[in-house]
Structures are given as C-alpha cells and as structure tokens.
Amino acid sequence: MIAQPQRQAGSVSVVEVSLGDRSYPILVGRGVAAEAGSRVAALGVRAVGLVTDETVGPLHGGAVEASLSAAGLRVVRATVPAGEGSKRFDRLDALCETLLAGRLERGDAVLALGGGVVGDLAGFAAAILLRGIRFVQVPTTLLAQVDSSVGGKTGINARAGKNLVGAFHQPALVLADTALLDTLSPREMRAGYAETVKYGLIGDPDFYAWCEAQWRDVLAGGAARDRAVVESCRAKAAVVARDEREDGDRALLNLGHTFGHALERAVGYDGARLVHGEGVAIGMAQAFRFSARLGLCPPEDALRVERHLATVGLPTRPAQVPGGIGTAGTLMDAMAQDKKVRAGRLTFILAHGIGRSVVVRDVSPDDLRTFLEDDLRT
Amino acid sequence: MIAQPQRQAGSVSVVEVSLGDRSYPILVGRGVAAEAGSRVAALGVRAVGLVTDETVGPLHGGAVEASLSAAGLRVVRATVPAGEGSKRFDRLDALCETLLAGRLERGDAVLALGGGVVGDLAGFAAAILLRGIRFVQVPTTLLAQVDSSVGGKTGINARAGKNLVGAFHQPALVLADTALLDTLSPREMRAGYAETVKYGLIGDPDFYAWCEAQWRDVLAGGAARDRAVVESCRAKAAVVARDEREDGDRALLNLGHTFGHALERAVGYDGARLVHGEGVAIGMAQAFRFSARLGLCPPEDALRVERHLATVGLPTRPAQVPGGIGTAGTLMDAMAQDKKVRAGRLTFILAHGIGRSVVVRDVSPDDLRTFLEDDLRT
C-alpha cells in the first residue's frame, strides 16, 4: 500500500469573509501555501500571474510556482522591486504589460506572493486587467496576513499621498501560511504586530489583554501566532462584511492610520526610518493620547497602550523617528490630503477606551494643532 | 410678474439605466449640457474634475464650466491631448495627479466632456481615484452618445491591445446634448452612425429599417437625430441592465468589434487611416459576410448591410483602409489578444440575419483564416 500524505487535524483554520457572491475563505496555518495549486485550480483558473518581489521571490517563489505547475496551471511570473517604491503608476504599467504579454485571460487569476506592497500592487493589477480578473493572496508578512490581504483594498501611491489611487477588488482566496513568517526580521514582525493588536484596541478588550500576555509567543511562532492571525482576520472580516466600501464603520480599521500615514509621508515613505506598522504604532499611541486630551478616554488607557507597544519594542512617539518628522504644520498638511477627509473636515478614529474606538468626523483643527505641537515635544 | 424660463415640453428624453443602487438617467436633447451644474449639484457633489481635450475644451468647456460654477461647484479643470494616444498609463497618471492636486474628495465627481477617449480615460480615473468617486458623462460625439458613454466600461490601451486595462464604473448621470454634435465633421458623424445602426443589426430589424430610411436626417440633426440617440441608448441600457459585466449577452454589443479592433490594431490606432466607428463598420460587414459564409445568415442580409453602410459613406472592406492592413495572419494574431478570448478560443458576434445577432463561442480558426484570406482580396 502506498501511504497517503498526512494532514494534521486542526492545523488549518478557515475564516470566511461574507460578501454575498464575492465571499471568500482565508486559510490560516503552517504550510497552507503548498495548497496554492490545488486551491487555485479549483477556482477554474487555467493560468496564473504569479507576482512577487525580489526579496520574497527567491525565498518562496519556487515552491509556490511548483505547486501551481503541479496542478496543471500555466504560470506567468512577474517580479517587482521590494519596497513601497513599487506602488507607483510606472510599476503598475510594467506589471500589467508583463501579465498581458503572458496572455492572461478573463477567467485567469493574479496571485500575490509577498507583503502589503506586492498585495496592493498585484491586487490593483488584477482589478484593472481586462476590467477585472480573479485575485489570490498569499501574504508573506504578518502585517499582510492580519490586515492588507483581507478586505479587498488595493492600490498605489500618488505624489499627493499614499494609497490615493486604487480599487476595491476582493480576492477569491487568501492563503495565510504562518510558516512563511519564520523568515521575517524581528522589526517586520513587530510592525505586523502593531496591526494585530489594533483589533483589540478597536473593539475587543479581551483580545487586547490576550495580546499583552501572549505577544512574545505571537512573535516567536507556534499556536499563539496562528491564533493571533485567525482572530485578526475574523475581526477584519466582520467589519468588511458590514461595510465593504468604507461608507461607515470600516473606517474604524484606520485606527492609528491618519497619524501614521502623515508620519510616513513626512519621512518620504523611507522604510529605513519608518515602516508602515511602526507608523501605525505611533499613530495608535497618538490617537489614544489625543482621545485622553479631549476627555474622551481615561488617561490610564492611553498609558497602558503606550506601555505595551513600547514593551514589544515599537515606537510610540514621533520624536522616536530617526531624523525627526518636522512640525505640527507638516503633519497637518499631510493629513489634509488623506482619503478620509470629507468636505474638508478631518475624520479621526479616536477611542473612549481600550476596545472602544469611535469614528469622530469633525475634529477641531485647533485642538489637533495644539495636541500635535505638544506631542512632538515629548 | 417675473417670467419663468420656458422649458419646451418633450424636448428632453430620459432613458433610465436600471442597475439597482447604481441606476442612472441618460438625458437626451438639444441643450441638456447647460443643465450640468444643477444636475451635478443635485448629486451632493461639491467639487468637479472637468476633464476635456484640446479640441472640445475650446468649443464647449467654457459653457459647461460656467454652468458648474453657477451651481456653486468648485471646478478642477484637466485637459488632455485629443485622440486615442491619451488612453495611456502615463496620461492616466498625470490626470490622476492633476485631480488629486485639486483636492477632489470621495464625495466629489469627475465630469468627462468629450468623445469616447475622454470618457474612457476620465471614467477610469474616476474609478480609481480614492478607490472610486462619482462620474458624469457629457459626451460630445455621436459615437460617445450612442455607445461609449453608456454602460460603465472605462479604460486605457495597452501595448498588447486596445482597452485591455480598465474598470467597470457606471456614471451617475449622462447628459447627451445632441446640439453639441453640430460641430462634428461628417466623418465623425458617420463613424458614430456605425454604432447607431449596430443596435438595429443586433436585435431590432425595425430600427434598422428606420435607419435605412432616415439616416440622412440622423446625420443632419433634428428630431431624427434625437430619436436615433434615444433608441440607441435604450437598446444599450437594456443589454447593460441584463448583463452589466459582460458575463453573457452584453457581448452582443461587440458586433463588428472583434474584426474592427483587429483592424485598428493593424493600422497602429492611426485615426487618420481608420477611426473606431469605421473599423466597426467594416467589422459589422465582415461579421455578416462571415455569417453568410458559415451558412448562419442569408447572403442577401449580408449584402443589404454592406449596401447601406456604403450608401452612408462608411467603409465595408479591409481593402478600403488607406495603406492596407496586412495579411490574414496579422489580423488573427491581433484577435488572439482580444479580451473576448476565453480559454484560447475566439468568440465572435455573428448573425442569423438582420436584427438576429448571436454570440458564437467556438469559431474554427481554419474557417476564420480562409474567410479572412478571401475577404482581404476583395
């Protein structure tokens, strides 16, 4: 008798994103990337545009391509430079031409193998190639697994700001292989952790407390890491299912992001100085400090958030960004270009406490400026 | 007593495109562009990105801008070069940056004032700016009024082929001002007429017969022109409402387009040699000749179509394209890149007769080659 390959029971968790005829599963677990071929073939796809970057490609590209080929899928490979600089129109143009030259058809798919940049760029290409073909995410960073690969936001940056050009294009499948995270640097893991703990801060004080207790195991790997990814995907899926296009409370997911994006913009998206998750960490700490200052949130909650992020090794203050980030005016100008601006008014995600975030649509520019001026001094 | 402005009863027709919460009206009539300001303001928009080209801008841009401003809307103007060359990534990039620099927000709108190129480019920009803002069409060519401004197809060209990159993004409003057509050249009017008569050929033999009788008045203006625009919009709206994303019989609207796109590609999209509507005219004649040859359609119907198009002054044979269009092989290669290719098979819109078009999904490459070889000789 020939032995069948063993599948460990319970090793793969499935989180369903419920969006009617655009619903899709997120598979979480060690080794799920090896199922890419069979899972994508089951979608009825014949050819796959495998998009990765120069860092991830050599690490994991061969295995994913082999899985796709073994399932009888034709693979069109496209590799982009690693880093935020690939989220540009000219890179999108080149990527689209590469995939079209590979003769992808309407029934085919684009598969993103990489972090948030690859997912955002490849997903946007999938959204606009032939006016939209299917999209599969195989996120390789913690940040992408818990955040950017779920929910259908895709896009590139503009001179005027980050993610200002893009599309809502839901994936047909997400394979979050937690074993792929073993190759991440500690800094990347921490940055992804910031987006993980965010779900606790938004609406789940128990998950936040669990994070405070388990963060070392989340970063180290094993069952705690899988659980953190599953809980994060569940939290995000619930919000996305309620409000796919961010007309309402999907905006809560932007906790820390209005501040964070302004910081990223102030450093010119220089990842050596500040990666996205670090910007979000500072931004979440700022959102809680600002909430406390406005009397919305108990000051002890703001302190507790700041203490936990600092314990993990994340920055919590703009002054910690190497080289500084300019003045309050610099940050306010950057915020004025944010997509979340409505009718010229700034929308912030603030908090009544840990796990009690709220959308505040009409923040006073004076309050904001005074807060930022003080916050930049400390 | 102060006299109220008069509105001639019956001068404006409204065609509704029924797409659930994305339904929108098409207003057809002489002078409806003057209503742009009040109609767009009624959508709740505060600022408008007014996109036009270097030909249309000087003719009609001032009047539309004045109408928008008079309604209290802030106008961000963007002008692109006239012609198919503007449907490129670098032009899209520049347009997006211009509109973002003008601080358009999520609740604002892009208004396309121009022909198909401006509509396709500006509509695509609206689809991807801030992941999608509202879009208003004020088509200024007959072709755009009867075809490209209705149905939500937007996009740009790729090196691999025409319209291979884009989005489905329905407008919120279409203002088809038939008085604007008075400035068109006879060649442009004829090109647009090809798309008009197409609706008769697809599914309405009575409208086709009406076109045969009334085509001079359609081109000359007046009530026949308005009726031709209204009937065309109605026909297209009905198809789009049934099949928004072209999963099924929306493909019928591509009658003449698989052949036509291949011809356009063969001349390098050189509008001096062949404009889109002329390609469609030849393509429709080819589709009927090919249908007759395959025994699908009575030969006399193919002759009748060819005769009418020629009477109007439209080309019906590839050999009529100045400079020639290459061999059957050239055209077949161009067709192989068509979006309508599925699983490597060519889909054609063929006909059982006038007003009886059908989608044929599995055309034999041998039949096609033999037909093209003969067709190129005549």
Short mmCIF file of C-alpha atoms in Angstrom, two decimals, chain B:
data_model
loop_
_atom_site.label_atom_id
_atom_site.label_comp_id
_atom_site.label_asym_id
_atom_site.label_seq_id
_atom_site.Cartn_x
_atom_site.Cartn_y
_atom_site.Cartn_z
CA MET B 1 -44.74 89.29 -12.71
CA ILE B 2 -41.36 87.81 -13.49
CA ALA B 3 -41.44 85.33 -16.35
CA GLN B 4 -40.12 81.83 -15.58
CA PRO B 5 -37.63 80.32 -18.04
CA GLN B 6 -39.52 78.23 -20.56
CA ARG B 7 -38.85 74.51 -20.91
CA GLN B 8 -40.13 73.13 -24.18
CA ALA B 9 -42.26 70.14 -23.43
CA GLY B 10 -40.93 66.97 -24.97
CA SER B 11 -37.55 68.43 -25.84
CA VAL B 12 -35.65 66.26 -23.37
CA SER B 13 -35.96 62.48 -23.30
CA VAL B 14 -34.85 60.42 -20.33
CA VAL B 15 -33.55 56.87 -20.67
CA GLU B 16 -33.07 55.07 -17.37
CA VAL B 17 -30.28 52.52 -16.96
CA SER B 18 -31.58 50.09 -14.34
CA LEU B 19 -28.78 48.73 -12.19
CA GLY B 20 -30.19 48.69 -8.67
CA ASP B 21 -28.49 51.24 -6.47
CA ARG B 22 -26.23 52.17 -9.37
CA SER B 23 -29.09 53.12 -11.70
CA TYR B 24 -28.75 56.39 -13.55
CA PRO B 25 -30.55 58.54 -16.10
CA ILE B 26 -29.40 59.48 -19.59
CA LEU B 27 -30.86 62.83 -20.62
CA VAL B 28 -31.06 63.28 -24.39
CA GLY B 29 -31.89 66.53 -26.14
CA ARG B 30 -30.64 69.78 -27.54
CA GLY B 31 -29.19 71.96 -24.78
CA VAL B 32 -29.10 69.46 -21.89
CA ALA B 33 -25.41 70.19 -21.26
CA ALA B 34 -26.49 73.56 -19.87
CA GLU B 35 -28.14 71.65 -17.03
CA ALA B 36 -24.80 70.16 -15.95
CA GLY B 37 -24.41 72.47 -12.95
CA SER B 38 -27.82 71.96 -11.39
CA ARG B 39 -27.89 68.23 -12.16
CA VAL B 40 -24.43 67.57 -10.72
CA ALA B 41 -25.06 69.75 -7.66
CA ALA B 42 -28.21 67.69 -7.05
CA LEU B 43 -25.95 64.63 -6.61
CA GLY B 44 -24.49 66.23 -3.49
CA VAL B 45 -21.15 66.88 -5.13
CA ARG B 46 -19.07 69.90 -4.02
CA ALA B 47 -16.18 69.87 -6.49
CA VAL B 48 -15.95 68.58 -10.06
CA GLY B 49 -12.92 67.45 -12.02
CA LEU B 50 -13.83 68.71 -15.50
CA VAL B 51 -11.87 66.59 -17.96
CA THR B 52 -11.86 67.53 -21.62
CA ASP B 53 -9.49 67.53 -24.57
CA GLU B 54 -7.75 70.18 -26.61
CA THR B 55 -10.39 70.06 -29.34
CA VAL B 56 -13.57 70.02 -27.26
CA GLY B 57 -12.34 72.27 -24.45
CA PRO B 58 -12.24 75.47 -26.53
CA LEU B 59 -15.63 74.67 -28.12
CA HIS B 60 -17.73 73.67 -25.11
CA GLY B 61 -15.54 73.77 -21.97
CA GLY B 62 -16.36 77.34 -21.04
CA ALA B 63 -20.13 76.84 -21.14
CA VAL B 64 -20.02 73.67 -19.04
CA GLU B 65 -17.61 75.21 -16.53
CA ALA B 66 -19.87 78.27 -16.25
CA SER B 67 -22.86 76.02 -15.61
CA LEU B 68 -20.99 74.14 -12.88
CA SER B 69 -19.70 77.32 -11.24
CA ALA B 70 -23.13 78.93 -11.35
CA ALA B 71 -24.42 75.98 -9.33
CA GLY B 72 -21.81 76.64 -6.65
CA LEU B 73 -19.50 73.79 -7.63
CA ARG B 74 -15.73 74.17 -7.43
CA VAL B 75 -14.18 73.17 -10.77
CA VAL B 76 -10.79 71.49 -11.22
CA ARG B 77 -10.01 71.55 -14.93
CA ALA B 78 -7.85 68.99 -16.70
CA THR B 79 -7.22 68.98 -20.43
CA VAL B 80 -5.70 66.05 -22.30
CA PRO B 81 -4.47 65.90 -25.89
CA ALA B 82 -7.18 64.87 -28.36
CA GLY B 83 -7.05 61.35 -29.78
CA GLU B 84 -6.54 57.72 -28.87
CA GLY B 85 -2.96 58.42 -27.71
CA SER B 86 -4.39 59.81 -24.46
CA LYS B 87 -5.63 56.37 -23.43
CA ARG B 88 -2.25 55.52 -21.95
CA PHE B 89 -0.91 54.86 -18.46
CA ASP B 90 1.25 57.98 -18.38
CA ARG B 91 -1.71 60.19 -19.31
CA LEU B 92 -3.85 58.47 -16.69
CA ASP B 93 -1.11 59.04 -14.13
CA ALA B 94 -0.89 62.75 -14.99
CA LEU B 95 -4.67 63.14 -14.95
CA CYS B 96 -4.99 61.48 -11.54
CA GLU B 97 -2.27 63.71 -10.12
CA THR B 98 -3.96 66.84 -11.52
CA LEU B 99 -7.29 65.87 -9.99
CA LEU B 100 -5.69 64.93 -6.65
CA ALA B 101 -3.73 68.19 -6.60
CA GLY B 102 -7.13 69.86 -7.00
CA ARG B 103 -8.14 68.11 -3.76
CA LEU B 104 -11.11 66.16 -5.05
CA GLU B 105 -12.67 64.18 -2.22
CA ARG B 106 -14.65 60.94 -2.04
CA GLY B 107 -17.97 62.71 -2.36
CA ASP B 108 -16.92 64.67 -5.44
CA ALA B 109 -17.16 63.80 -9.12
CA VAL B 110 -15.25 63.65 -12.38
CA LEU B 111 -17.09 65.00 -15.43
CA ALA B 112 -15.99 63.87 -18.89
CA LEU B 113 -16.67 66.42 -21.61
CA GLY B 114 -15.63 64.86 -24.90
CA GLY B 115 -15.78 61.80 -27.08
CA GLY B 116 -15.00 58.20 -26.33
CA VAL B 117 -11.35 58.77 -25.49
CA VAL B 118 -12.08 61.43 -22.88
CA GLY B 119 -14.95 59.37 -21.47
CA ASP B 120 -12.87 56.19 -21.23
CA LEU B 121 -9.88 57.94 -19.67
CA ALA B 122 -11.79 60.23 -17.28
CA GLY B 123 -14.14 57.40 -16.30
CA PHE B 124 -11.19 55.17 -15.47
CA ALA B 125 -9.65 57.98 -13.42
CA ALA B 126 -12.96 58.34 -11.55
CA ALA B 127 -13.00 54.57 -10.97
CA ILE B 128 -9.58 54.53 -9.31
CA LEU B 129 -9.24 57.96 -7.66
CA LEU B 130 -9.60 57.41 -3.91
CA ARG B 131 -10.77 53.89 -4.95
CA GLY B 132 -13.74 55.31 -6.82
CA ILE B 133 -15.57 58.62 -6.97
CA ARG B 134 -18.64 59.60 -8.94
CA PHE B 135 -18.58 60.09 -12.67
CA VAL B 136 -20.68 62.19 -15.04
CA GLN B 137 -20.59 61.90 -18.82
CA VAL B 138 -21.25 64.77 -21.20
CA PRO B 139 -20.49 63.01 -24.50
CA THR B 140 -19.76 65.32 -27.43
CA THR B 141 -19.63 62.84 -30.32
CA LEU B 142 -22.40 60.72 -31.77
CA LEU B 143 -20.31 57.63 -31.09
CA ALA B 144 -19.95 58.52 -27.41
CA GLN B 145 -23.63 59.44 -27.08
CA VAL B 146 -24.93 56.18 -28.52
CA ASP B 147 -22.30 53.85 -27.16
CA SER B 148 -19.28 54.59 -25.02
CA SER B 149 -20.90 56.94 -22.51
CA VAL B 150 -23.49 54.34 -21.53
CA GLY B 151 -22.74 51.16 -19.65
CA GLY B 152 -19.79 51.88 -17.42
CA LYS B 153 -16.91 50.50 -19.45
CA THR B 154 -13.84 52.65 -18.88
CA GLY B 155 -10.19 52.07 -19.62
CA ILE B 156 -6.99 52.65 -21.49
CA ASN B 157 -4.99 50.80 -24.11
CA ALA B 158 -2.01 48.54 -23.52
CA ARG B 159 0.82 47.64 -25.86
CA ALA B 160 -0.85 44.25 -26.14
CA GLY B 161 -4.14 45.72 -27.34
CA LYS B 162 -6.95 48.18 -27.01
CA ASN B 163 -8.96 48.66 -23.80
CA LEU B 164 -7.07 45.84 -22.08
CA VAL B 165 -6.76 47.81 -18.83
CA GLY B 166 -9.77 49.42 -17.20
CA ALA B 167 -12.75 49.17 -14.89
CA PHE B 168 -16.50 48.84 -14.90
CA HIS B 169 -17.54 52.14 -13.35
CA GLN B 170 -21.07 53.31 -14.02
CA PRO B 171 -21.70 57.02 -14.38
CA ALA B 172 -24.11 58.73 -12.00
CA LEU B 173 -25.55 60.77 -14.87
CA VAL B 174 -25.21 61.09 -18.65
CA LEU B 175 -26.11 64.32 -20.45
CA ALA B 176 -26.32 63.60 -24.18
CA ASP B 177 -26.68 67.06 -25.68
CA THR B 178 -27.45 66.47 -29.35
CA ALA B 179 -26.76 70.13 -30.19
CA LEU B 180 -23.08 69.54 -29.41
CA LEU B 181 -22.95 67.22 -32.44
CA ASP B 182 -23.39 70.22 -34.74
CA THR B 183 -19.64 70.86 -34.53
CA LEU B 184 -18.65 67.34 -35.66
CA SER B 185 -17.09 66.62 -39.03
CA PRO B 186 -19.09 64.45 -41.47
CA ARG B 187 -16.52 61.68 -40.99
CA GLU B 188 -17.04 61.67 -37.21
CA MET B 189 -20.82 61.68 -37.65
CA ARG B 190 -20.64 58.70 -39.99
CA ALA B 191 -18.34 56.85 -37.57
CA GLY B 192 -20.86 57.36 -34.78
CA TYR B 193 -23.65 56.32 -37.09
CA ALA B 194 -22.00 52.91 -37.47
CA GLU B 195 -22.53 52.29 -33.73
CA THR B 196 -26.10 53.56 -34.02
CA VAL B 197 -27.13 51.23 -36.82
CA LYS B 198 -25.42 48.42 -34.89
CA TYR B 199 -28.36 48.29 -32.44
CA GLY B 200 -30.69 47.54 -35.31
CA LEU B 201 -28.39 44.83 -36.61
CA ILE B 202 -28.10 43.24 -33.17
CA GLY B 203 -31.72 42.92 -32.23
CA ASP B 204 -34.12 45.38 -33.81
CA PRO B 205 -34.90 44.92 -37.53
CA ASP B 206 -37.50 47.72 -37.39
CA PHE B 207 -34.95 50.22 -36.08
CA TYR B 208 -32.54 49.03 -38.77
CA ALA B 209 -35.17 49.68 -41.46
CA TRP B 210 -35.87 53.09 -39.89
CA CYS B 211 -32.13 53.86 -40.10
CA GLU B 212 -32.07 52.89 -43.77
CA ALA B 213 -34.89 55.37 -44.38
CA GLN B 214 -33.83 58.17 -42.03
CA TRP B 215 -30.03 58.13 -41.98
CA ARG B 216 -29.69 61.46 -43.78
CA ASP B 217 -31.78 63.22 -41.14
CA VAL B 218 -29.87 61.48 -38.34
CA LEU B 219 -26.63 62.90 -39.69
CA ALA B 220 -28.16 66.31 -40.45
CA GLY B 221 -29.71 66.88 -37.00
CA GLY B 222 -33.19 67.49 -35.71
CA ALA B 223 -35.79 65.07 -34.43
CA ALA B 224 -34.41 62.03 -36.27
CA ARG B 225 -31.02 62.50 -34.64
CA ASP B 226 -32.54 62.75 -31.17
CA ARG B 227 -34.62 59.66 -31.83
CA ALA B 228 -31.58 57.71 -33.05
CA VAL B 229 -29.68 58.62 -29.86
CA VAL B 230 -32.63 57.74 -27.63
CA GLU B 231 -33.26 54.39 -29.35
CA SER B 232 -29.57 53.50 -29.21
CA CYS B 233 -29.30 54.39 -25.52
CA ARG B 234 -32.46 52.40 -24.78
CA ALA B 235 -31.10 49.37 -26.60
CA LYS B 236 -27.76 49.59 -24.85
CA ALA B 237 -29.34 50.25 -21.44
CA ALA B 238 -31.49 47.14 -21.80
CA VAL B 239 -28.48 44.96 -22.54
CA VAL B 240 -26.36 46.50 -19.77
CA ALA B 241 -29.16 46.08 -17.23
CA ARG B 242 -29.31 42.37 -18.07
CA ASP B 243 -25.57 41.77 -18.06
CA GLU B 244 -23.53 44.57 -16.54
CA ARG B 245 -20.14 42.86 -16.56
CA GLU B 246 -20.41 41.06 -19.87
CA ASP B 247 -20.72 37.56 -18.50
CA GLY B 248 -23.37 36.83 -21.11
CA ASP B 249 -25.25 38.60 -23.86
CA ARG B 250 -23.71 42.04 -23.31
CA ALA B 251 -21.12 40.57 -25.66
CA LEU B 252 -23.69 41.16 -28.45
CA LEU B 253 -22.77 44.82 -28.27
CA ASN B 254 -19.40 43.83 -29.65
CA LEU B 255 -20.91 43.10 -33.07
CA GLY B 256 -18.24 44.17 -35.54
CA HIS B 257 -15.72 44.81 -32.78
CA THR B 258 -13.52 41.71 -32.87
CA PHE B 259 -12.87 42.35 -36.55
CA GLY B 260 -12.84 46.12 -36.01
CA HIS B 261 -10.35 46.10 -33.13
CA ALA B 262 -8.02 43.88 -35.13
CA LEU B 263 -8.14 46.38 -37.99
CA GLU B 264 -7.49 49.28 -35.65
CA ARG B 265 -4.54 47.43 -34.20
CA ALA B 266 -3.21 46.61 -37.65
CA VAL B 267 -3.04 50.33 -38.50
CA GLY B 268 -1.47 51.13 -35.13
CA TYR B 269 -4.59 53.03 -34.00
CA ASP B 270 -3.82 55.68 -36.57
CA GLY B 271 -7.04 57.68 -36.70
CA ALA B 272 -6.01 59.32 -39.95
CA ARG B 273 -6.35 55.92 -41.59
CA LEU B 274 -9.16 54.37 -39.59
CA VAL B 275 -11.31 55.70 -36.77
CA HIS B 276 -13.10 53.33 -34.40
CA GLY B 277 -16.54 53.67 -35.99
CA GLU B 278 -15.09 52.93 -39.41
CA GLY B 279 -13.42 49.81 -38.02
CA VAL B 280 -16.79 48.80 -36.59
CA ALA B 281 -18.50 49.42 -39.94
CA ILE B 282 -16.04 47.18 -41.75
CA GLY B 283 -16.22 44.70 -38.86
CA MET B 284 -20.04 44.51 -38.99
CA ALA B 285 -19.94 43.95 -42.73
CA GLN B 286 -17.33 41.25 -42.16
CA ALA B 287 -19.38 39.64 -39.40
CA PHE B 288 -22.36 39.40 -41.76
CA ARG B 289 -20.22 38.12 -44.64
CA PHE B 290 -18.59 35.55 -42.34
CA SER B 291 -22.03 34.54 -41.03
CA ALA B 292 -23.29 34.09 -44.59
CA ARG B 293 -20.25 32.04 -45.49
CA LEU B 294 -20.78 29.77 -42.48
CA GLY B 295 -24.38 29.31 -43.57
CA LEU B 296 -25.74 31.09 -40.50
CA CYS B 297 -27.22 34.08 -42.31
CA PRO B 298 -28.92 34.64 -45.69
CA PRO B 299 -26.39 36.15 -48.14
CA GLU B 300 -28.93 38.83 -49.07
CA ASP B 301 -28.89 40.16 -45.49
CA ALA B 302 -25.10 40.50 -45.64
CA LEU B 303 -25.44 42.35 -48.96
CA ARG B 304 -28.14 44.62 -47.58
CA VAL B 305 -25.93 45.60 -44.62
CA GLU B 306 -22.95 46.27 -46.86
CA ARG B 307 -25.05 48.33 -49.25
CA HIS B 308 -26.49 50.54 -46.52
CA LEU B 309 -23.14 51.22 -44.86
CA ALA B 310 -21.62 52.08 -48.24
CA THR B 311 -24.54 54.39 -49.07
CA VAL B 312 -23.89 56.30 -45.83
CA GLY B 313 -20.25 56.64 -46.88
CA LEU B 314 -18.73 54.13 -44.47
CA PRO B 315 -16.06 51.61 -45.48
CA THR B 316 -17.13 47.95 -45.55
CA ARG B 317 -13.97 46.17 -46.71
CA PRO B 318 -10.46 45.95 -45.18
CA ALA B 319 -9.04 46.81 -48.61
CA GLN B 320 -10.61 50.28 -48.28
CA VAL B 321 -8.30 51.19 -45.38
CA PRO B 322 -5.61 53.52 -46.78
CA GLY B 323 -2.25 51.76 -46.84
CA GLY B 324 -3.73 48.28 -46.37
CA ILE B 325 -3.94 46.23 -43.17
CA GLY B 326 -1.61 43.27 -43.70
CA THR B 327 -2.44 39.61 -44.01
CA ALA B 328 -4.99 37.24 -42.51
CA GLY B 329 -2.24 36.17 -40.10
CA THR B 330 -1.76 39.75 -38.89
CA LEU B 331 -5.44 40.04 -38.10
CA MET B 332 -5.64 36.65 -36.41
CA ASP B 333 -2.72 37.49 -34.14
CA ALA B 334 -4.43 40.74 -33.21
CA MET B 335 -7.66 38.88 -32.44
CA ALA B 336 -5.89 36.33 -30.24
CA GLN B 337 -5.21 39.14 -27.74
CA ASP B 338 -8.83 40.23 -27.66
CA LYS B 339 -10.46 40.37 -24.20
CA LYS B 340 -13.24 38.23 -25.63
CA VAL B 341 -10.87 35.30 -25.95
CA ARG B 342 -11.84 32.59 -23.46
CA ALA B 343 -9.69 29.57 -22.83
CA GLY B 344 -7.81 30.35 -26.02
CA ARG B 345 -10.99 30.23 -28.13
CA LEU B 346 -12.23 33.10 -30.23
CA THR B 347 -15.67 34.46 -29.54
CA PHE B 348 -17.42 36.22 -32.39
CA ILE B 349 -20.69 38.04 -32.63
CA LEU B 350 -22.27 36.62 -35.74
CA ALA B 351 -25.82 36.84 -37.09
CA HIS B 352 -28.69 34.68 -38.25
CA GLY B 353 -29.92 37.75 -40.10
CA ILE B 354 -30.56 41.47 -39.63
CA GLY B 355 -31.65 42.02 -36.04
CA ARG B 356 -30.70 38.46 -35.09
CA SER B 357 -27.14 38.58 -33.79
CA VAL B 358 -25.73 35.73 -31.69
CA VAL B 359 -22.65 35.05 -29.59
CA VAL B 360 -20.62 32.21 -31.15
CA ARG B 361 -18.03 30.98 -28.69
CA ASP B 362 -16.04 28.44 -30.61
CA VAL B 363 -15.24 29.66 -34.08
CA SER B 364 -12.90 27.39 -36.03
CA PRO B 365 -9.55 29.10 -36.65
CA ASP B 366 -9.43 27.40 -40.05
CA ASP B 367 -12.81 28.80 -41.08
CA LEU B 368 -11.72 32.22 -39.87
CA ARG B 369 -8.43 32.13 -41.74
CA THR B 370 -10.00 31.03 -45.00
CA PHE B 371 -12.65 33.72 -44.69
CA LEU B 372 -10.10 36.44 -43.93
CA GLU B 373 -7.83 35.41 -46.78
CA ASP B 374 -10.69 35.71 -49.25
CA ASP B 375 -12.09 38.84 -47.61
CA LEU B 376 -8.77 40.66 -47.82
CA ARG B 377 -8.63 40.05 -51.57
CA THR B 378 -11.91 41.80 -52.35
#
